Amino acid sequence: MKLPFLNKWLDNQYNEADSTQHPDAIDWLRIVPFIGLHLACFGVIWVGVSGTAVLVCAITYLVRMFAITAFYHRFFSHKSFKTSRWVQATFAIIGAMATQRGPIWWAAHHRHHHVHADSEQDPHTPQDGFWHSHIKWFLMKKNFNTRSEYTKDLQQYPELRFIDRYDIIFPVFLATGLYFLGESLAANQPQLNTTGWQLVIWGYFISTVLLSHVTYCINSLAHLFGFRSYETRDDSRNNPLLALFTLGEGWHNNHHCCPGSVRQGFTWWQLDISFLILLVMSKVGLVWDLKYPNPQVLKNKRIRGQA
Ligand SMILES: [Zn+2]
Ligand SMILES: [Zn+2]
C-alpha cells in the first residue's frame, strides 16, 4: 500500500519536482499537519488547565523561542557568533522542536529575505499582503524546498542535513516526552493536578501556535508597524512589543541595518533577552567571537531625530 502523503509529511526531500508545477499554489495535502497543529489547541476543552500546564507552556515557549532567535536566526542565518559543533547540533534540535522546519531551510529563506527585503523577490514582504507575509508564503509549493544556493556552509554538516530532512521527528519527541512527564506527575504528584494529555496540549500545541505566530509577526508586523532609526533599503521597523515577545527580534530595523550583529537592541533601553543570554553563554565558553555593529556604519545610516 502506497501512502504518498506520509512521505510528504516525514521526508522533506520527497517529491521536490512538485514545486515546479503551480509554484504559487498551496499544497493542501502537505500542510494537513500544520492545520492539525492549530485545531489540536481545542483539546483544551477536554484536558482543562492547571498551573503546572501553564508553567510548562511558558517554559517550552521561551526555550524554543531562544533557539529560534539566537541560533536559527543570529547563528545559522547570520553567523553573528561562533560555537562548537555540539552546541550547534543541540540548538538545531531544540529549534526543530519549534516546528518551523530545519535550520538549513530556515536560514536559506531568511538569507534570501535579507538580499531582497521588500522587493519583488522577497519571499515574505507585506507588500504582497499581510497574510502572505505572515503565513501564506511558507505554505506555497515554491517555498517548500530549501534554497540551497544560500547555505553551502551549513550543508557540510551531515547532522544538520539530517535534522533538516526529517525535522518532523523532533516535535514528535517533544510531545511524547511531555505526555510521559504529565503521566508521571499525575501518578507521583497528584496535587499538581495535571495529566499527560494536558501537558501535550499546553506544552506542545498551545505553546507552539503562540511561538509560531509571534515569530511570523517579525516577517509581517515588523515590516509594517514601529519606528525606524536607520536608513535601510526595506520597510523594517523597531517594535518594542514584538521585541519583548520574541526575546529581542522586534528591533528589526536595527537588525536590517546591521544583520551581522549578535546584538539587536542597540541602546540600554532596547531589551534584547536573547543577546543577554548569549552574553552569559560567552562568559562560560559555550559561544565566542560575538560580532557587534560597526559604529561608523551606525552613524552613517542613522535617521536624524529618531529614537
Ligand atoms: Zn526583515
Ligand atoms: Zn535576519
Short mmCIF file of C-alpha atoms and ligand atoms in Angstrom, two decimals:
data_model
loop_
_atom_site.label_atom_id
_atom_site.label_comp_id
_atom_site.label_asym_id
_atom_site.label_seq_id
_atom_site.Cartn_x
_atom_site.Cartn_y
_atom_site.Cartn_z
CA MET A 1 0.00 0.00 0.00
CA LYS A 2 1.40 3.39 -1.03
CA LEU A 3 0.88 6.36 1.25
CA PRO A 4 2.49 9.33 -0.54
CA PHE A 5 1.15 11.82 2.00
CA LEU A 6 3.20 10.09 4.71
CA ASN A 7 6.35 10.70 2.67
CA LYS A 8 5.26 14.30 2.16
CA TRP A 9 4.92 14.75 5.89
CA LEU A 10 8.00 12.83 7.00
CA ASP A 11 10.68 13.47 4.37
CA ASN A 12 11.45 16.98 3.15
CA GLN A 13 13.28 15.68 0.09
CA TYR A 14 10.28 13.73 -1.17
CA ASN A 15 8.64 14.88 -4.38
CA GLU A 16 10.70 18.00 -4.86
CA ALA A 17 9.58 18.22 -8.51
CA ASP A 18 6.14 19.06 -7.13
CA SER A 19 7.19 22.65 -6.60
CA THR A 20 7.77 23.32 -10.32
CA GLN A 21 4.11 22.73 -11.17
CA HIS A 22 1.86 25.51 -9.86
CA PRO A 23 4.66 27.07 -7.75
CA ASP A 24 2.35 29.66 -6.16
CA ALA A 25 -0.31 27.12 -5.14
CA ILE A 26 -0.75 25.95 -1.57
CA ASP A 27 -0.05 22.25 -1.17
CA TRP A 28 -3.09 21.35 0.94
CA LEU A 29 -2.13 17.71 1.45
CA ARG A 30 1.33 18.66 2.67
CA ILE A 31 0.02 21.17 5.21
CA VAL A 32 -2.55 18.93 6.90
CA PRO A 33 -0.27 18.54 9.99
CA PHE A 34 0.09 22.36 10.16
CA ILE A 35 -3.69 22.79 10.17
CA GLY A 36 -3.96 19.96 12.71
CA LEU A 37 -1.48 21.79 14.97
CA HIS A 38 -3.95 24.68 15.25
CA LEU A 39 -7.07 22.55 15.62
CA ALA A 40 -5.45 20.44 18.36
CA CYS A 41 -5.44 23.52 20.65
CA PHE A 42 -9.19 23.00 21.04
CA GLY A 43 -8.25 19.88 23.00
CA VAL A 44 -8.07 22.25 25.97
CA ILE A 45 -11.88 21.82 26.21
CA TRP A 46 -11.28 18.21 27.29
CA VAL A 47 -7.99 18.41 29.22
CA GLY A 48 -8.64 21.64 31.15
CA VAL A 49 -5.94 23.79 32.68
CA SER A 50 -3.64 23.79 35.72
CA GLY A 51 -0.82 26.00 37.00
CA THR A 52 1.60 23.22 36.05
CA ALA A 53 0.34 23.16 32.46
CA VAL A 54 0.67 26.95 32.09
CA LEU A 55 4.20 26.85 33.55
CA VAL A 56 5.25 24.08 31.15
CA CYS A 57 3.70 26.06 28.26
CA ALA A 58 5.77 29.13 29.23
CA ILE A 59 8.99 27.11 29.54
CA THR A 60 8.61 25.33 26.18
CA TYR A 61 7.75 28.69 24.55
CA LEU A 62 10.79 30.51 25.99
CA VAL A 63 13.37 27.78 25.42
CA ARG A 64 12.31 27.21 21.81
CA MET A 65 11.98 30.95 21.12
CA PHE A 66 15.58 31.35 22.30
CA ALA A 67 16.68 28.52 19.97
CA ILE A 68 14.94 30.24 17.04
CA THR A 69 16.13 33.80 17.71
CA ALA A 70 19.65 33.15 18.98
CA PHE A 71 20.50 30.12 16.83
CA TYR A 72 18.25 29.75 13.76
CA HIS A 73 18.41 33.49 13.20
CA ARG A 74 21.55 35.00 14.69
CA PHE A 75 23.80 31.95 14.34
CA PHE A 76 22.68 29.76 11.42
CA SER A 77 21.38 32.60 9.24
CA HIS A 78 23.82 35.40 10.10
CA LYS A 79 26.87 33.77 11.74
CA SER A 80 26.97 36.60 14.28
CA PHE A 81 28.97 34.44 16.73
CA LYS A 82 30.82 31.13 16.82
CA THR A 83 30.12 27.96 18.78
CA SER A 84 31.07 24.27 18.97
CA ARG A 85 29.56 21.57 16.79
CA TRP A 86 27.81 20.08 19.83
CA VAL A 87 26.11 23.33 20.83
CA GLN A 88 25.22 23.94 17.17
CA ALA A 89 23.55 20.49 16.90
CA THR A 90 21.79 20.83 20.27
CA PHE A 91 20.16 24.12 19.33
CA ALA A 92 19.38 22.86 15.82
CA ILE A 93 17.32 20.11 17.50
CA ILE A 94 15.63 22.42 20.04
CA GLY A 95 14.89 24.81 17.15
CA ALA A 96 13.38 21.96 15.11
CA MET A 97 11.07 21.29 18.07
CA ALA A 98 9.59 24.75 17.40
CA THR A 99 8.09 23.22 14.23
CA GLN A 100 9.41 25.90 11.88
CA ARG A 101 11.29 23.38 9.70
CA GLY A 102 15.03 22.68 9.98
CA PRO A 103 17.93 25.14 10.37
CA ILE A 104 19.11 24.94 6.74
CA TRP A 105 15.66 25.63 5.25
CA TRP A 106 15.08 28.43 7.77
CA ALA A 107 18.47 30.09 7.16
CA ALA A 108 18.23 29.76 3.37
CA HIS A 109 14.91 31.58 3.11
CA HIS A 110 16.00 34.16 5.67
CA ARG A 111 19.24 34.96 3.82
CA HIS A 112 17.18 35.34 0.65
CA HIS A 113 14.90 37.78 2.56
CA HIS A 114 17.86 39.96 3.52
CA VAL A 115 19.18 40.09 -0.05
CA HIS A 116 15.78 41.11 -1.47
CA ALA A 117 13.92 42.61 1.53
CA ASP A 118 10.65 44.25 0.48
CA SER A 119 11.44 43.92 -3.22
CA GLU A 120 9.58 41.70 -5.68
CA GLN A 121 11.85 38.74 -4.94
CA ASP A 122 11.34 38.90 -1.17
CA PRO A 123 9.52 35.65 -0.25
CA HIS A 124 7.54 37.31 2.54
CA THR A 125 7.15 41.05 2.12
CA PRO A 126 3.89 42.53 3.49
CA GLN A 127 3.73 44.47 0.22
CA ASP A 128 2.14 41.27 -1.11
CA GLY A 129 -0.43 41.45 1.72
CA PHE A 130 -0.36 40.82 5.46
CA TRP A 131 -1.42 37.16 5.27
CA HIS A 132 1.10 36.45 2.54
CA SER A 133 3.96 37.73 4.71
CA HIS A 134 2.62 36.16 7.90
CA ILE A 135 1.73 32.65 6.83
CA LYS A 136 0.92 32.05 3.17
CA TRP A 137 4.46 32.31 1.81
CA PHE A 138 5.71 29.14 3.51
CA LEU A 139 2.59 27.18 2.56
CA MET A 140 3.28 27.76 -1.17
CA LYS A 141 4.85 24.93 -3.15
CA LYS A 142 7.72 27.08 -4.43
CA ASN A 143 8.94 27.90 -0.92
CA PHE A 144 8.77 24.35 0.40
CA ASN A 145 12.22 23.42 -0.89
CA THR A 146 15.43 24.78 0.60
CA ARG A 147 17.18 27.50 -1.41
CA SER A 148 20.40 25.50 -1.13
CA GLU A 149 22.45 28.05 -3.09
CA TYR A 150 22.47 30.18 0.09
CA THR A 151 23.54 27.52 2.58
CA LYS A 152 26.67 25.71 1.34
CA ASP A 153 28.33 26.48 4.70
CA LEU A 154 25.60 24.66 6.67
CA GLN A 155 25.25 21.68 4.31
CA GLN A 156 28.76 20.46 5.12
CA TYR A 157 27.43 19.09 8.45
CA PRO A 158 25.64 15.71 8.00
CA GLU A 159 23.82 16.08 11.33
CA LEU A 160 22.31 19.39 10.19
CA ARG A 161 21.28 17.83 6.86
CA PHE A 162 19.57 15.00 8.77
CA ILE A 163 17.72 17.39 11.13
CA ASP A 164 16.67 19.47 8.14
CA ARG A 165 15.39 16.50 6.13
CA TYR A 166 13.46 14.83 8.97
CA ASP A 167 12.60 17.85 11.13
CA ILE A 168 9.16 16.45 11.97
CA ILE A 169 10.77 13.84 14.27
CA PHE A 170 11.74 16.40 16.87
CA PRO A 171 8.33 17.93 17.68
CA VAL A 172 7.04 14.35 17.98
CA PHE A 173 9.79 13.62 20.54
CA LEU A 174 8.86 16.75 22.49
CA ALA A 175 5.13 15.94 22.56
CA THR A 176 5.82 12.32 23.56
CA GLY A 177 8.18 13.43 26.33
CA LEU A 178 5.56 15.85 27.63
CA TYR A 179 2.96 13.08 27.68
CA PHE A 180 5.15 10.84 29.83
CA LEU A 181 6.12 13.75 32.09
CA GLY A 182 2.43 14.55 32.67
CA GLU A 183 1.51 10.93 33.32
CA SER A 184 4.40 10.57 35.76
CA LEU A 185 3.37 13.77 37.59
CA ALA A 186 -0.26 12.55 37.72
CA ALA A 187 0.90 9.32 39.38
CA ASN A 188 3.53 10.74 41.74
CA GLN A 189 2.46 14.35 42.38
CA PRO A 190 -1.39 14.31 42.15
CA GLN A 191 -1.60 17.71 43.92
CA LEU A 192 -0.19 19.31 40.72
CA ASN A 193 -3.47 18.44 39.07
CA THR A 194 -2.10 17.60 35.63
CA THR A 195 -2.14 14.70 33.14
CA GLY A 196 -0.17 13.53 30.13
CA TRP A 197 -2.64 14.89 27.59
CA GLN A 198 -2.91 18.22 29.44
CA LEU A 199 0.86 18.76 29.13
CA VAL A 200 0.77 17.74 25.45
CA ILE A 201 -1.98 20.28 24.69
CA TRP A 202 -0.41 23.15 26.69
CA GLY A 203 3.31 22.35 26.47
CA TYR A 204 3.31 21.45 22.79
CA PHE A 205 0.20 22.56 20.85
CA ILE A 206 -0.76 25.87 22.51
CA SER A 207 2.87 26.83 23.14
CA THR A 208 3.82 26.05 19.51
CA VAL A 209 0.93 28.01 17.99
CA LEU A 210 1.84 31.05 20.14
CA LEU A 211 5.54 30.69 19.34
CA SER A 212 4.85 30.28 15.61
CA HIS A 213 2.60 33.31 15.20
CA VAL A 214 4.85 35.57 17.27
CA THR A 215 7.78 34.51 15.05
CA TYR A 216 5.73 35.10 11.87
CA CYS A 217 5.00 38.64 13.15
CA ILE A 218 8.64 39.55 12.51
CA ASN A 219 8.06 38.93 8.79
CA SER A 220 4.69 40.67 8.77
CA LEU A 221 4.23 43.30 11.54
CA ALA A 222 7.93 44.21 11.94
CA HIS A 223 7.91 45.38 8.32
CA LEU A 224 4.72 47.41 8.90
CA PHE A 225 4.42 48.88 12.43
CA GLY A 226 7.00 50.59 14.62
CA PHE A 227 9.67 53.25 14.23
CA ARG A 228 12.72 53.49 12.02
CA SER A 229 16.06 54.59 13.46
CA TYR A 230 18.27 53.67 10.50
CA GLU A 231 18.11 54.15 6.76
CA THR A 232 17.73 50.75 5.08
CA ARG A 233 16.57 49.65 1.62
CA ASP A 234 13.46 47.97 3.13
CA ASP A 235 10.47 48.84 5.34
CA SER A 236 11.80 47.21 8.54
CA ARG A 237 10.66 48.71 11.88
CA ASN A 238 11.66 48.68 15.52
CA ASN A 239 8.75 47.41 17.58
CA PRO A 240 9.22 47.20 21.40
CA LEU A 241 6.23 44.89 21.97
CA LEU A 242 7.47 42.36 19.41
CA ALA A 243 10.96 42.65 20.92
CA LEU A 244 9.53 41.58 24.26
CA PHE A 245 7.64 38.54 22.97
CA THR A 246 10.43 37.43 20.61
CA LEU A 247 13.25 37.90 23.15
CA GLY A 248 14.79 40.74 21.14
CA GLU A 249 13.88 40.21 17.48
CA GLY A 250 11.49 43.17 17.38
CA TRP A 251 14.42 45.60 16.91
CA HIS A 252 14.08 44.66 13.28
CA ASN A 253 15.11 47.96 11.73
CA ASN A 254 18.32 47.81 13.79
CA HIS A 255 18.76 44.26 12.52
CA HIS A 256 18.30 45.15 8.84
CA CYS A 257 20.79 47.97 9.37
CA CYS A 258 23.45 45.59 10.79
CA PRO A 259 22.37 41.98 10.10
CA GLY A 260 25.70 40.52 11.19
CA SER A 261 25.43 41.89 14.75
CA VAL A 262 24.76 39.46 17.60
CA ARG A 263 23.03 42.32 19.38
CA GLN A 264 19.76 43.69 18.00
CA GLY A 265 18.80 46.09 20.80
CA PHE A 266 21.38 48.86 20.34
CA THR A 267 20.67 51.03 23.40
CA TRP A 268 20.31 50.30 27.12
CA TRP A 269 16.51 50.51 26.97
CA GLN A 270 16.11 48.25 23.92
CA LEU A 271 15.63 44.97 25.78
CA ASP A 272 17.25 42.08 23.90
CA ILE A 273 16.95 39.00 26.09
CA SER A 274 18.49 36.61 23.53
CA PHE A 275 21.60 38.78 23.42
CA LEU A 276 21.83 38.85 27.22
CA ILE A 277 21.62 35.04 27.37
CA LEU A 278 24.26 34.73 24.61
CA LEU A 279 26.46 37.09 26.62
CA VAL A 280 26.17 34.76 29.64
CA MET A 281 26.88 31.76 27.38
CA SER A 282 30.01 33.52 26.11
CA LYS A 283 31.24 34.02 29.69
CA VAL A 284 31.18 30.25 30.25
CA GLY A 285 32.73 29.45 26.87
CA LEU A 286 29.69 27.94 25.09
CA VAL A 287 29.78 30.63 22.37
CA TRP A 288 32.52 33.07 21.34
CA ASP A 289 33.60 35.74 18.79
CA LEU A 290 30.41 37.74 19.23
CA LYS A 291 30.12 40.35 16.45
CA TYR A 292 28.94 43.92 17.09
CA PRO A 293 27.78 46.73 14.81
CA ASN A 294 30.38 48.92 13.16
CA PRO A 295 29.98 52.37 14.88
CA GLN A 296 30.76 54.18 11.61
CA VAL A 297 28.01 52.27 9.75
CA LEU A 298 25.55 53.08 12.56
CA LYS A 299 26.48 56.76 12.38
CA ASN A 300 26.16 56.91 8.58
CA LYS A 301 22.76 55.18 8.47
CA ARG A 302 21.23 56.98 11.44
CA ILE A 303 17.99 58.84 10.69
CA ARG A 304 18.23 62.20 12.47
CA GLY A 305 15.77 62.95 15.24
CA GLN A 306 14.68 59.29 15.66
CA ALA A 307 14.80 57.21 18.88
ZN ZN B 1 13.04 41.52 7.74
ZN ZN B 2 17.97 38.40 9.78
#
